[in-house]
C-alpha positions as YAML, in Angstrom:
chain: A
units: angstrom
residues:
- id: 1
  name: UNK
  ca: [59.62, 46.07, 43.30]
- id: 2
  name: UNK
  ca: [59.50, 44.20, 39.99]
- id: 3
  name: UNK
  ca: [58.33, 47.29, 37.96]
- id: 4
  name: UNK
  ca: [61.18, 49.23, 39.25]
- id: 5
  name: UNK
  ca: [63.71, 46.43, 36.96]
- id: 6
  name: UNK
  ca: [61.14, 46.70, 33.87]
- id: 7
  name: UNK
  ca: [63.46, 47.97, 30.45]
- id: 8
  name: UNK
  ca: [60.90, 50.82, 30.75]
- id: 9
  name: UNK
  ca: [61.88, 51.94, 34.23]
- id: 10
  name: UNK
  ca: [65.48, 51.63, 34.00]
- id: 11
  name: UNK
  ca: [66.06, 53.42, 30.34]
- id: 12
  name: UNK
  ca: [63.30, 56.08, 32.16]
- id: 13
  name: UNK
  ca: [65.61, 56.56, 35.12]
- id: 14
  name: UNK
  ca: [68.86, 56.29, 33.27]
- id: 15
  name: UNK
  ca: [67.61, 59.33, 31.17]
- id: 16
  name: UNK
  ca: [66.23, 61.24, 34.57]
- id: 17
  name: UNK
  ca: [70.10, 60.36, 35.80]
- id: 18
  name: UNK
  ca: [71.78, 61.81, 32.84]
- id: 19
  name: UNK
  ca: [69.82, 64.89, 32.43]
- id: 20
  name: UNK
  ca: [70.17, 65.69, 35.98]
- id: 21
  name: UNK
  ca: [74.40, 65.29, 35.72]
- id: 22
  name: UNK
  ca: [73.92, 67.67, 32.37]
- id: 23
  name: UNK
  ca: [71.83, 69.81, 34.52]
- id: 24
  name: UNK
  ca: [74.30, 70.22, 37.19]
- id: 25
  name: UNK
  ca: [77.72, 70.37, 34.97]
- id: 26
  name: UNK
  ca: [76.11, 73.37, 33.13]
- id: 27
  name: UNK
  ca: [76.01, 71.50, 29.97]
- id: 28
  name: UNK
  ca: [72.85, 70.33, 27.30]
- id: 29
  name: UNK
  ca: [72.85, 67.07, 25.55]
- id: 30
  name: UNK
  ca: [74.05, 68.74, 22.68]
- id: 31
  name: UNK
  ca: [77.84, 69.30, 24.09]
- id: 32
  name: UNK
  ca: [78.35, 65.69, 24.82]
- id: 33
  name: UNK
  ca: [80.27, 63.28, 22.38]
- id: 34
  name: UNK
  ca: [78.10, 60.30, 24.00]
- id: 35
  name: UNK
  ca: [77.16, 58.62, 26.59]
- id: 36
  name: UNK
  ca: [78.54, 55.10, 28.50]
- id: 37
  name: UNK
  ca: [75.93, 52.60, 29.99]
- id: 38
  name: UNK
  ca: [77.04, 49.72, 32.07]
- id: 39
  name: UNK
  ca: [74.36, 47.29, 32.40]
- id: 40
  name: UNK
  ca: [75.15, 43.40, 34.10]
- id: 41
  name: UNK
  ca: [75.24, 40.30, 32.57]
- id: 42
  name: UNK
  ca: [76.25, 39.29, 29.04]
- id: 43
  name: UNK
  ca: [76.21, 42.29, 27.04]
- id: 44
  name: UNK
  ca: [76.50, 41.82, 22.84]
- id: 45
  name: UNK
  ca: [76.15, 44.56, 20.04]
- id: 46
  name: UNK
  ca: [74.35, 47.04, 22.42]
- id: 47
  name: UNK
  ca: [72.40, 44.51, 24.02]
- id: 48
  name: UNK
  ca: [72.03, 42.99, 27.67]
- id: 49
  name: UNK
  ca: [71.37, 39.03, 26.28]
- id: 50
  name: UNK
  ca: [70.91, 38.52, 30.01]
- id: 51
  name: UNK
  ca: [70.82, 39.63, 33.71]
- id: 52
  name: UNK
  ca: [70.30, 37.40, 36.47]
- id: 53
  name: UNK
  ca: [69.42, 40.43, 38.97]
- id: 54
  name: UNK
  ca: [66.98, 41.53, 35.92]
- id: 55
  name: UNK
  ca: [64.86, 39.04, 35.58]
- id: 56
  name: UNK
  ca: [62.71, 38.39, 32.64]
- id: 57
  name: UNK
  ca: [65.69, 40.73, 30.69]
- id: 58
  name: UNK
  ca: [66.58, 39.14, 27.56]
- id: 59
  name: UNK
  ca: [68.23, 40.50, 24.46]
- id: 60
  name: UNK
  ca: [67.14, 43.83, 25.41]
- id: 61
  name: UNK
  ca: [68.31, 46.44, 23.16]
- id: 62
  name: UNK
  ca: [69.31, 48.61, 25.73]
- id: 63
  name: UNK
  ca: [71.83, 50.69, 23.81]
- id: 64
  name: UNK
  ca: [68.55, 51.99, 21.12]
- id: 65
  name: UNK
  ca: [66.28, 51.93, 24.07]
- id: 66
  name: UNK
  ca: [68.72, 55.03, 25.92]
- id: 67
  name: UNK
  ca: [69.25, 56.29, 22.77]
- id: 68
  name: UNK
  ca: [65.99, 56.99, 21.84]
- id: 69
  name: UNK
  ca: [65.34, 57.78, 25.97]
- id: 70
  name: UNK
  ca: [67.95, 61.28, 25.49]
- id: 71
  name: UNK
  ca: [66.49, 61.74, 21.77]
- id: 72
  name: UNK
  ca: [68.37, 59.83, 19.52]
- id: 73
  name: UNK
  ca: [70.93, 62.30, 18.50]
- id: 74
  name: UNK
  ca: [74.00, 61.30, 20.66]
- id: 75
  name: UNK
  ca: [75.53, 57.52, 20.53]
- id: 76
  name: UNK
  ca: [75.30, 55.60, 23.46]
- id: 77
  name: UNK
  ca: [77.83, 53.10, 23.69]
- id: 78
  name: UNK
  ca: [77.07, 49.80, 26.17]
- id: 79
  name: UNK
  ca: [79.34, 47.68, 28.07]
- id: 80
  name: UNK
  ca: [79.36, 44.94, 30.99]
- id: 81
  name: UNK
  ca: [79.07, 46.88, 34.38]
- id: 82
  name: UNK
  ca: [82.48, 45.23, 35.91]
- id: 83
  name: UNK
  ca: [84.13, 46.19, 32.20]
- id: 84
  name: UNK
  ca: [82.87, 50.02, 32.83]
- id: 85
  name: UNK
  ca: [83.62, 49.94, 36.44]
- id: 86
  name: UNK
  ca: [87.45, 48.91, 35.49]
- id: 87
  name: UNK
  ca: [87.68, 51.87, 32.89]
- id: 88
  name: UNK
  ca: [86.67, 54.20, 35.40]
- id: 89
  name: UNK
  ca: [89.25, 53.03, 38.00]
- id: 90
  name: UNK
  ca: [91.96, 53.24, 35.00]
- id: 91
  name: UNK
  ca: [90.59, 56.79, 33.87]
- id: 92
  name: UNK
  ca: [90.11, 58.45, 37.08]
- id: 93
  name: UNK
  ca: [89.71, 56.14, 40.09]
- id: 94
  name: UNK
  ca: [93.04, 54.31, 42.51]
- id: 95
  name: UNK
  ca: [94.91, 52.80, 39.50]
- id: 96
  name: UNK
  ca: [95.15, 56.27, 37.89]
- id: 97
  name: UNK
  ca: [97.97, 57.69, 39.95]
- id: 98
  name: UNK
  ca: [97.70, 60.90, 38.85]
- id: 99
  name: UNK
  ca: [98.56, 60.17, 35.32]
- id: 100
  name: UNK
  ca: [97.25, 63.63, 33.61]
- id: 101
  name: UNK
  ca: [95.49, 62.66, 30.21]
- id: 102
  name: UNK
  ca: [91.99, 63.47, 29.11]
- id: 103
  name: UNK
  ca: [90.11, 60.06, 29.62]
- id: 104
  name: UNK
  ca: [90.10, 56.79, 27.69]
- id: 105
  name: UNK
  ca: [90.23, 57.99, 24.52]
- id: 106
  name: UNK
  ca: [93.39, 60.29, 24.58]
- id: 107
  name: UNK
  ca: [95.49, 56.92, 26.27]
- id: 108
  name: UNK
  ca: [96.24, 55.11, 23.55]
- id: 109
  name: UNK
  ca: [99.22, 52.81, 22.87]
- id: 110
  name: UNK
  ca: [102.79, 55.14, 21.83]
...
């Protein structure tokens, strides 16, 4: 369904998502840094400039839009959903191999 791809339903949903993952880790909004949104397309200053499989999605400001979705008092940081994918992998996923750091942040450059 079309409405299912709206800005509206996918910031709704991405806020259901993350509440539910807060919800389960035994943690509030409040003891979070951030939060990381990968979103398709071209993706500039917080916004998805396009999406072919979102159609009609142009310069959304998708970043604001999640923001304000989880109440505006954590930053929400966006990135292309291939970039994301390939942090995970490095963080946690195969290309890891069992390096023991705390995430992207702690593996900087010696």
């Amino acid at each position: 369904h079309e409405g299912e791809k709206s800005e509206l339903a996918v910031v709704k949903r991405i806020g259901t998502c993350t509440m539910h993952a807060l919800r389960k880790a035994g943690k509030t909004i409040f003891e979070i840094v951030g939060v990381g949104v990968g979103a398709p397309g071209g993706i500039s200053n917080g916004c998805v400039i396009q999406a072919a499989n979102f159609p009609g999605w142009k310069d959304v400001p998708l970043a604001d839009m999640v923001r304000g979705e989880l109440g505006g008092d954590r930053p929400v940081v966006l990135v292309n959903d291939a970039d994301a994918a390939t942090c995970a992998e490095l963080w946690v996923g195969a290309a890891h191999e069992g390096k023991e750091d705390d995430g992207p942040a702690s593996s900087s450059s010696s």
